[in-house]
CSV table of C-alpha atoms and ligand atoms in Angstrom, one decimal:
chain,number,residue,atom,x,y,z
X,1,MET,CA,14.4,-12.0,-37.0
X,2,TYR,CA,16.1,-10.3,-39.8
X,3,THR,CA,16.0,-10.1,-43.6
X,4,GLN,CA,18.4,-9.0,-46.2
X,5,ALA,CA,15.3,-7.6,-47.8
X,6,MET,CA,16.0,-4.7,-45.5
X,7,ASP,CA,19.2,-4.1,-47.3
X,8,LEU,CA,17.6,-1.1,-48.8
X,9,MET,CA,19.1,2.3,-49.1
X,10,PRO,CA,17.5,5.7,-50.0
X,11,LYS,CA,18.3,6.8,-53.5
X,12,GLY,CA,21.5,8.8,-53.8
X,13,ASP,CA,22.8,7.5,-50.4
X,14,ASP,CA,24.8,4.6,-51.9
X,15,LYS,CA,27.9,6.5,-53.0
X,16,PRO,CA,30.4,8.4,-51.1
X,17,SER,CA,29.6,12.0,-52.0
X,18,VAL,CA,32.8,14.0,-51.2
X,19,PRO,CA,36.2,13.2,-52.7
X,20,LEU,CA,38.7,12.0,-50.1
X,21,SER,CA,41.8,14.0,-49.0
X,22,ALA,CA,45.2,12.3,-49.2
X,23,SER,CA,45.2,11.6,-45.4
X,24,GLU,CA,41.6,10.2,-45.6
X,25,GLN,CA,42.7,8.0,-48.5
X,26,GLN,CA,45.5,6.6,-46.4
X,27,LEU,CA,43.0,5.9,-43.5
X,28,LEU,CA,40.7,4.3,-46.0
X,29,ASP,CA,43.5,2.1,-47.4
X,30,ARG,CA,44.4,1.0,-43.9
X,31,PHE,CA,40.8,0.3,-43.0
X,32,GLU,CA,40.3,-1.8,-46.1
X,33,ALA,CA,43.5,-3.7,-45.6
X,34,ARG,CA,42.3,-4.6,-42.1
X,35,ILE,CA,39.0,-5.9,-43.4
X,36,ASP,CA,40.8,-7.9,-46.2
X,37,ASP,CA,42.8,-9.5,-43.4
X,38,GLY,CA,39.6,-10.6,-41.7
X,39,GLY,CA,40.0,-8.0,-38.9
X,40,PHE,CA,37.1,-6.4,-37.0
X,41,VAL,CA,36.2,-2.7,-36.6
X,42,GLU,CA,35.4,-1.3,-33.1
X,43,PRO,CA,33.3,1.8,-32.5
X,44,LYS,CA,36.3,4.1,-31.8
X,45,ASP,CA,38.2,3.0,-34.9
X,46,TRP,CA,38.3,5.3,-37.9
X,47,MET,CA,35.7,4.2,-40.5
X,48,PRO,CA,34.5,5.7,-43.8
X,49,GLU,CA,31.3,7.7,-43.4
X,50,HIS,CA,29.6,5.4,-46.0
X,51,TYR,CA,30.5,2.3,-44.0
X,52,ARG,CA,29.0,4.0,-40.9
X,53,ARG,CA,25.8,5.0,-42.7
X,54,THR,CA,25.4,1.6,-44.2
X,55,LEU,CA,25.7,-0.1,-40.8
X,56,VAL,CA,23.3,2.4,-39.1
X,57,ARG,CA,20.8,1.7,-41.8
X,58,GLN,CA,21.2,-2.1,-41.7
X,59,ILE,CA,21.4,-2.5,-37.9
X,60,SER,CA,18.4,-0.1,-37.3
X,61,GLN,CA,16.3,-1.8,-39.9
X,62,HIS,CA,17.2,-5.1,-38.3
X,63,ALA,CA,16.3,-3.8,-34.8
X,64,HIS,CA,12.9,-2.4,-36.1
X,65,SER,CA,12.2,-5.8,-37.6
X,66,GLU,CA,12.8,-7.6,-34.3
X,67,ILE,CA,10.3,-5.4,-32.4
X,68,VAL,CA,7.7,-5.2,-35.2
X,69,GLY,CA,8.2,-9.0,-35.5
X,70,MET,CA,6.8,-9.4,-31.9
X,71,LEU,CA,3.4,-8.3,-33.1
X,72,PRO,CA,2.1,-11.0,-35.5
X,73,GLU,CA,2.9,-13.8,-33.0
X,74,GLY,CA,2.1,-11.8,-29.9
X,75,ASN,CA,-1.4,-11.8,-31.3
X,76,TRP,CA,-1.6,-15.5,-30.4
X,77,ILE,CA,-0.3,-15.5,-26.9
X,78,THR,CA,-3.8,-15.4,-25.3
X,79,ARG,CA,-5.0,-18.1,-27.7
X,80,ALA,CA,-2.2,-20.7,-27.6
X,81,PRO,CA,-3.7,-24.2,-27.4
X,82,THR,CA,-1.9,-25.4,-24.3
X,83,LEU,CA,0.0,-24.0,-21.3
X,84,LYS,CA,3.2,-25.4,-22.8
X,85,ARG,CA,2.7,-23.7,-26.1
X,86,LYS,CA,1.8,-20.5,-24.4
X,87,ALA,CA,5.0,-20.5,-22.3
X,88,ILE,CA,7.1,-21.2,-25.4
X,89,LEU,CA,5.5,-18.5,-27.4
X,90,LEU,CA,5.8,-16.0,-24.5
X,91,ALA,CA,9.6,-16.8,-24.3
X,92,LYS,CA,10.0,-16.5,-28.0
X,93,VAL,CA,8.2,-13.1,-28.4
X,94,GLN,CA,10.2,-11.8,-25.4
X,95,ASP,CA,13.4,-13.0,-27.1
X,96,GLU,CA,12.5,-10.9,-30.2
X,97,GLY,CA,12.2,-7.8,-27.9
X,98,GLY,CA,15.6,-8.6,-26.5
X,99,HIS,CA,17.1,-8.9,-30.0
X,100,GLY,CA,15.7,-5.4,-30.8
X,101,LEU,CA,17.4,-4.0,-27.7
X,102,TYR,CA,20.8,-5.6,-28.4
X,103,LEU,CA,20.6,-4.2,-31.9
X,104,TYR,CA,19.5,-0.6,-31.0
X,105,ALA,CA,22.5,-0.7,-28.5
X,106,ALA,CA,24.8,-1.8,-31.3
X,107,ALA,CA,23.5,1.0,-33.6
X,108,GLU,CA,24.0,3.6,-30.8
X,109,THR,CA,27.8,2.8,-30.9
X,110,LEU,CA,27.8,4.4,-34.3
X,111,GLY,CA,26.6,7.8,-33.0
X,112,VAL,CA,22.8,7.7,-33.4
X,113,SER,CA,20.4,7.7,-30.5
X,114,ARG,CA,17.7,5.1,-30.0
X,115,ASP,CA,15.1,7.8,-29.8
X,116,GLU,CA,16.1,9.1,-33.2
X,117,LEU,CA,15.9,5.6,-34.7
X,118,ILE,CA,12.5,4.9,-33.1
X,119,GLY,CA,11.3,8.3,-34.3
X,120,GLN,CA,12.1,7.3,-37.9
X,121,LEU,CA,10.2,4.1,-37.5
X,122,HIS,CA,7.2,5.7,-36.1
X,123,ALA,CA,7.2,8.4,-38.8
X,124,GLY,CA,7.1,5.7,-41.4
X,125,LYS,CA,10.6,6.7,-42.7
X,126,ALA,CA,12.5,3.6,-41.7
X,127,LYS,CA,12.1,0.1,-43.2
X,128,TYR,CA,11.6,-3.1,-41.4
X,129,SER,CA,11.2,-6.6,-42.8
X,130,SER,CA,8.3,-6.9,-45.2
X,131,ILE,CA,7.4,-10.4,-43.8
X,132,PHE,CA,5.8,-8.9,-40.7
X,133,ASN,CA,3.2,-7.1,-42.7
X,134,TYR,CA,1.3,-10.4,-43.4
X,135,PRO,CA,-1.4,-11.5,-41.0
X,136,THR,CA,-1.4,-14.5,-38.7
X,137,LEU,CA,-4.8,-16.0,-39.4
X,138,ALA,CA,-4.6,-19.3,-37.5
X,139,TRP,CA,-2.5,-21.0,-34.8
X,140,ALA,CA,-0.6,-22.9,-37.5
X,141,ASP,CA,0.8,-19.6,-38.6
X,142,VAL,CA,2.8,-19.4,-35.4
X,143,GLY,CA,4.4,-22.8,-36.1
X,144,VAL,CA,5.1,-21.8,-39.8
X,145,ILE,CA,6.6,-18.5,-38.7
X,146,GLY,CA,9.0,-20.4,-36.5
X,147,TRP,CA,9.9,-22.9,-39.1
X,148,LEU,CA,10.1,-20.7,-42.2
X,149,VAL,CA,10.5,-17.1,-41.0
X,150,ASP,CA,12.9,-17.8,-38.2
X,151,GLY,CA,14.5,-20.5,-40.4
X,152,ALA,CA,15.2,-17.9,-43.1
X,153,ALA,CA,16.4,-15.4,-40.5
X,154,ILE,CA,19.0,-18.0,-39.3
X,155,MET,CA,20.3,-18.4,-42.8
X,156,ASN,CA,20.6,-14.6,-43.1
X,157,GLN,CA,22.1,-14.1,-39.6
X,158,VAL,CA,24.7,-16.8,-39.2
X,159,PRO,CA,27.0,-15.0,-41.7
X,160,LEU,CA,26.5,-11.8,-39.8
X,161,CYS,CA,28.2,-13.3,-36.8
X,162,ARG,CA,31.4,-12.6,-38.8
X,163,CYS,CA,30.4,-9.1,-39.9
X,164,SER,CA,33.3,-6.7,-39.9
X,165,TYR,CA,31.7,-4.4,-37.4
X,166,ALA,CA,32.4,-6.1,-34.1
X,167,PRO,CA,29.5,-4.8,-31.9
X,168,TYR,CA,27.0,-6.1,-34.6
X,169,ALA,CA,28.8,-9.4,-34.9
X,170,ARG,CA,28.8,-9.9,-31.1
X,171,ALA,CA,25.1,-9.2,-30.9
X,172,MET,CA,24.4,-11.6,-33.7
X,173,ILE,CA,26.2,-14.6,-31.9
X,174,ARG,CA,23.7,-14.5,-29.0
X,175,ILE,CA,20.7,-13.7,-31.3
X,176,CYS,CA,21.5,-16.7,-33.5
X,177,ARG,CA,21.5,-19.1,-30.6
X,178,GLU,CA,18.0,-17.9,-29.7
X,179,GLU,CA,16.8,-18.0,-33.3
X,180,SER,CA,17.6,-21.7,-33.5
X,181,PHE,CA,15.3,-22.3,-30.6
X,182,HIS,CA,12.6,-20.3,-32.4
X,183,GLN,CA,13.0,-22.4,-35.5
X,184,ARG,CA,12.8,-25.7,-33.6
X,185,GLN,CA,9.8,-24.7,-31.5
X,186,GLY,CA,7.9,-23.8,-34.7
X,187,TYR,CA,8.8,-27.0,-36.5
X,188,ASP,CA,7.9,-29.1,-33.4
X,189,ALA,CA,4.5,-27.4,-33.1
X,190,LEU,CA,3.8,-28.3,-36.8
X,191,LEU,CA,5.1,-31.8,-36.4
X,192,VAL,CA,2.6,-32.5,-33.6
X,193,MET,CA,-0.3,-31.2,-35.7
X,194,MET,CA,0.7,-33.1,-38.8
X,195,ARG,CA,1.4,-36.4,-36.9
X,196,ASP,CA,-1.2,-36.4,-34.2
X,197,GLY,CA,-3.7,-33.8,-35.4
X,198,THR,CA,-7.1,-34.1,-37.1
X,199,PRO,CA,-7.5,-33.7,-40.9
X,200,ARG,CA,-8.7,-30.1,-40.2
X,201,GLN,CA,-5.5,-29.3,-38.3
X,202,ARG,CA,-3.4,-30.7,-41.1
X,203,ASP,CA,-5.3,-28.6,-43.6
X,204,MET,CA,-4.6,-25.6,-41.3
X,205,VAL,CA,-0.9,-26.3,-41.4
X,206,GLN,CA,-0.9,-26.7,-45.2
X,207,ASP,CA,-2.9,-23.4,-45.6
X,208,ALA,CA,-0.4,-21.5,-43.5
X,209,VAL,CA,2.6,-23.0,-45.5
X,210,ASN,CA,0.8,-21.9,-48.7
X,211,ARG,CA,0.5,-18.3,-47.4
X,212,TRP,CA,4.0,-18.0,-45.9
X,213,TRP,CA,6.2,-19.8,-48.4
X,214,TRP,CA,6.7,-17.0,-51.0
X,215,PRO,CA,7.0,-14.1,-48.5
X,216,SER,CA,9.7,-16.2,-46.7
X,217,LEU,CA,11.7,-16.5,-50.0
X,218,MET,CA,11.4,-12.7,-50.3
X,219,MET,CA,13.1,-12.3,-47.0
X,220,PHE,CA,16.5,-12.8,-48.6
X,221,GLY,CA,16.1,-9.6,-50.6
X,222,PRO,CA,16.1,-8.7,-54.2
X,223,PRO,CA,18.1,-10.9,-56.7
X,224,ASP,CA,21.8,-10.3,-56.8
X,225,ASP,CA,21.8,-8.7,-60.3
X,226,VAL,CA,19.5,-5.9,-59.1
X,227,SER,CA,20.8,-5.5,-55.5
X,228,ASN,CA,23.1,-2.6,-56.3
X,229,HIS,CA,24.7,-2.0,-53.0
X,230,SER,CA,25.3,-5.7,-52.2
X,231,ALA,CA,28.7,-5.5,-53.8
X,232,GLN,CA,30.0,-2.7,-51.5
X,233,SER,CA,28.6,-4.5,-48.4
X,234,MET,CA,30.4,-7.7,-49.5
X,235,ARG,CA,33.6,-5.8,-50.1
X,236,TRP,CA,33.5,-4.3,-46.5
X,237,GLY,CA,32.6,-7.6,-44.9
X,238,ILE,CA,29.2,-6.4,-43.7
X,239,LYS,CA,27.6,-9.1,-45.8
X,240,ARG,CA,29.3,-12.4,-46.5
X,241,ILE,CA,27.0,-14.4,-48.7
X,242,SER,CA,24.8,-13.1,-51.5
X,243,ASN,CA,21.0,-12.9,-51.4
X,244,ASP,CA,20.6,-15.5,-54.1
X,245,ASP,CA,23.0,-18.0,-52.6
X,246,LEU,CA,21.3,-17.7,-49.2
X,247,ARG,CA,17.9,-18.1,-50.8
X,248,GLN,CA,19.1,-21.3,-52.6
X,249,LYS,CA,20.5,-22.7,-49.3
X,250,PHE,CA,17.2,-22.1,-47.6
X,251,VAL,CA,15.2,-23.8,-50.4
X,252,ASP,CA,17.5,-26.8,-50.4
X,253,ALA,CA,17.3,-27.3,-46.6
X,254,THR,CA,13.5,-26.6,-46.4
X,255,VAL,CA,12.4,-29.0,-49.1
X,256,GLN,CA,13.8,-31.9,-47.0
X,257,GLN,CA,12.1,-30.6,-43.9
X,258,ALA,CA,8.8,-30.2,-45.7
X,259,LYS,CA,9.0,-33.9,-46.7
X,260,VAL,CA,9.4,-35.0,-43.1
X,261,LEU,CA,6.6,-32.8,-42.1
X,262,GLY,CA,4.3,-34.1,-44.8
X,263,VAL,CA,3.4,-30.7,-46.3
X,264,THR,CA,3.6,-29.5,-49.9
X,265,LEU,CA,5.5,-26.4,-50.8
X,266,PRO,CA,3.3,-24.3,-53.1
X,267,ASP,CA,5.5,-24.2,-56.1
X,268,PRO,CA,4.9,-26.5,-59.1
X,269,GLU,CA,8.3,-25.6,-60.5
X,270,LEU,CA,10.2,-26.9,-57.4
X,271,ARG,CA,12.3,-29.8,-58.5
X,272,TRP,CA,15.8,-31.2,-58.0
X,273,ASN,CA,18.3,-30.2,-60.6
X,274,GLU,CA,20.9,-32.9,-60.9
X,275,ALA,CA,23.4,-30.8,-62.9
X,276,ARG,CA,23.3,-27.9,-60.4
X,277,GLN,CA,22.9,-30.1,-57.4
X,278,HIS,CA,20.3,-27.7,-56.1
X,279,PHE,CA,16.5,-27.4,-56.2
X,280,ASP,CA,15.1,-25.2,-58.9
X,281,PHE,CA,12.2,-23.0,-57.9
X,282,GLY,CA,9.6,-20.8,-59.5
X,283,ALA,CA,9.7,-17.0,-60.1
X,284,ILE,CA,9.2,-14.7,-57.1
X,285,ASP,CA,6.6,-12.0,-57.4
X,286,TRP,CA,8.9,-9.0,-56.8
X,287,ASP,CA,6.1,-6.5,-57.5
X,288,GLU,CA,4.4,-7.9,-54.4
X,289,PHE,CA,7.6,-7.5,-52.4
X,290,ARG,CA,8.0,-3.8,-53.5
X,291,ARG,CA,4.4,-3.1,-52.7
X,292,VAL,CA,4.7,-4.5,-49.2
X,293,VAL,CA,8.1,-2.9,-48.5
X,294,GLY,CA,6.6,0.4,-49.8
X,295,GLY,CA,3.9,0.4,-47.2
X,296,ASP,CA,1.0,-1.3,-49.0
X,297,GLY,CA,1.0,-4.8,-47.5
X,298,PRO,CA,-2.0,-6.3,-45.7
X,299,CYS,CA,-1.0,-5.1,-42.2
X,300,ASN,CA,1.5,-2.2,-42.6
X,301,ARG,CA,-0.7,0.4,-41.1
X,302,GLU,CA,-1.9,-1.8,-38.3
X,303,ARG,CA,1.7,-2.8,-37.4
X,304,LEU,CA,3.0,0.8,-37.3
X,305,ALA,CA,-0.1,2.0,-35.3
X,306,ASP,CA,0.5,-0.8,-32.7
X,307,ARG,CA,4.2,0.2,-32.3
X,308,VAL,CA,3.2,3.9,-31.8
X,309,ASP,CA,0.6,2.9,-29.3
X,310,ALA,CA,3.0,0.7,-27.4
X,311,TRP,CA,5.5,3.6,-27.3
X,312,ASP,CA,2.9,6.1,-26.0
X,313,ASP,CA,1.6,3.6,-23.4
X,314,GLY,CA,5.1,3.1,-22.2
X,315,ALA,CA,5.8,6.8,-21.7
X,316,TRP,CA,5.2,6.6,-17.9
X,317,VAL,CA,7.8,3.8,-17.6
X,318,ARG,CA,10.4,5.9,-19.3
X,319,GLU,CA,9.6,8.9,-17.2
X,320,ALA,CA,9.7,6.8,-14.0
X,321,ALA,CA,13.1,5.3,-15.0
X,322,LEU,CA,14.5,8.8,-15.7
X,323,ALA,CA,13.1,10.2,-12.4
X,324,HIS,CA,14.6,7.3,-10.5
X,325,ALA,CA,18.0,7.7,-12.2
X,326,ALA,CA,18.0,11.4,-11.4
X,327,LYS,CA,17.0,10.8,-7.7
X,328,THR,CA,19.7,8.1,-7.3
X,329,ALA,CA,22.4,10.4,-8.8
X,330,MET,CA,21.3,13.2,-6.4
X,331,GLN,CA,21.5,10.9,-3.4
X,332,ARG,CA,24.9,9.7,-4.5
X,333,LYS,CA,26.1,13.3,-4.8
X,334,ALA,CA,24.7,14.1,-1.3
X,335,ALA,CA,26.4,11.1,0.3
R,401,LIG,FE1,14.9,-12.3,-33.5
R,402,LIG,FE1,13.2,-15.3,-33.9
């Protein structure tokens, strides 16, 4: 999963700080011309420091979101209602772990280590998607996360398959295929409850939709007019479609799906606008977004503590893998 909400940069880190020399300017011109031609950038190619930093920030925030995103749903693996749902959920949560690994590997091609990035997450210095700081209160939440959260992630991620940084774009192609399975399994689980379920199960689905709808819209990040580094990311082909355009696309697609499902989206202002040929929707509570991103959401502390515990519990696996690698290397040397 991924959100453009993570497209957040520390203050003062959004402008190149040192003036460029003539030769650097020439390299920059060549770099920008390549991007304008739709070309890709590989790890060994020259790139502006600001481009590198932007990508490290974005890819690592994306990677953190994938592995933190395993937690809310992982919470339901032992309580899935059938063996089939349990197997699907296990596969899905495992996919998210895999997405994290592809993305940490892509970030490492930019000269940072995975340990460094994970250290930043555990120290509370790195951001991850605010959506994962909300609780999963009922089984229906798992379906709604698949439908809305993975659905929003797909909208965000498909354009990243054409991101100018090639290792990121390649990772995203595989991730997007898996995200589409995530979205479908969620929708399917909800459809079963809405069509064949009891009135209580249908209420449970509606309640989950009510709680996840607005946080899902926040996943596309701040509105374009306040997203100050979006323009540079668009210019460099890191980002292809603006936050507001993606959000609109998501709303338009989701309204139809909600109708088929038989649920109501919790927004009295949601209505078709004939002139715009899009759905209008109500105002998003950006104060809530900033609060949750800033560390004060319902589950921020719990999520971070769970990640740190998982890291500590896994220390013996890392030590064993390193010992095995050292032993194999020694044996190879001796042979
Ligand atoms: Fe994912
Ligand atoms: Fe996913």
